Each structure stands twice: as C-alpha cells, then as structure tokens.
Amino acid sequence: MKELYLEITYRHGLPIAAYLYLPRASRDRSRRSAKAAAGLVIDFTHRGKPIGIEITAPTKVTAAAVNRVLKELGFPLIKQADLAPLRAA
C-alpha cells in the first residue's frame, strides 16, 4: 500500500473506531503500539516503522491532532475533509 487511507467501524450507524493506514509493505504487521495523543495510538512493525494510527475516539479526534502525529512521523498531512466520514453518521 502506497497511500494513506481511512477505515471506519460503525455500530448502529455511529463510528466507534477508525484506523488510518500508513504506507507499508503487504508483509508489515503490527508488533507494538504507543499512545500518541488522546484517542490516537500508533502501530509499529518489529523494526519500529509506523504502519497505522488507531483512532479510538473517532467523534472527538480532530484533523489537527492527527496532523501533529503525522508530522512527527514524517508523513504528509491530511485535510479536514479526509476525516469527514467520521462526522457523516
């Protein structure tokens, strides 16, 4: 996978969790996680490569919070519109 993409889990029409996939090889697997900010957890491979961001509070997380994490990790920033599906339900 070469691009960021967002996957959202819904229950009764409301988002309960989301995952922002970061560019990675198909064989990369999560080996450890680290809390990044309120509602955000970064998944890393066994070599320390970030491969995704768990969004545990999808209705409360802002694009600014996600962008702080992405900037720290060296990834392109997202736009507010990229998180619009979290607010659509």
PDB file of C-alpha atoms in Angstrom, residues 6 12 18 25 27 29 31 33 36 41 44 50 55 64 69-70 72 79 86:
ATOM      1  CA  LEU A   6      -9.015   5.618   6.457  1.00  0.00           C
ATOM      2  CA  HIS A  12     -25.804   1.320  14.859  1.00  0.00           C
ATOM      3  CA  ALA A  18     -11.207   4.092  12.884  1.00  0.00           C
ATOM      4  CA  ALA A  25       4.576  -3.297   2.555  1.00  0.00           C
ATOM      5  CA  ARG A  27       4.004  -8.165   4.782  1.00  0.00           C
ATOM      6  CA  ARG A  29       2.490  -6.413  10.745  1.00  0.00           C
ATOM      7  CA  ARG A  31       4.276  -5.679  16.778  1.00  0.00           C
ATOM      8  CA  SER A  33       1.678   0.163  19.880  1.00  0.00           C
ATOM      9  CA  ALA A  36       0.364   9.321  20.658  1.00  0.00           C
ATOM     10  CA  VAL A  41      -2.476   5.049  19.100  1.00  0.00           C
ATOM     11  CA  PHE A  44       4.729  -0.090  14.661  1.00  0.00           C
ATOM     12  CA  PRO A  50       4.924   3.205  11.853  1.00  0.00           C
ATOM     13  CA  ILE A  55      -8.405   6.321  16.245  1.00  0.00           C
ATOM     14  CA  ALA A  64      -5.087  18.957  13.801  1.00  0.00           C
ATOM     15  CA  VAL A  69       1.192  12.799  14.820  1.00  0.00           C
ATOM     16  CA  LEU A  70       1.687  12.525  11.054  1.00  0.00           C
ATOM     17  CA  GLU A  72       6.122  13.841  13.915  1.00  0.00           C
ATOM     18  CA  LYS A  79      -7.182  17.725   5.298  1.00  0.00           C
ATOM     19  CA  LEU A  86     -16.222  10.233  10.848  1.00  0.00           C
TER      20      LEU A  86
END
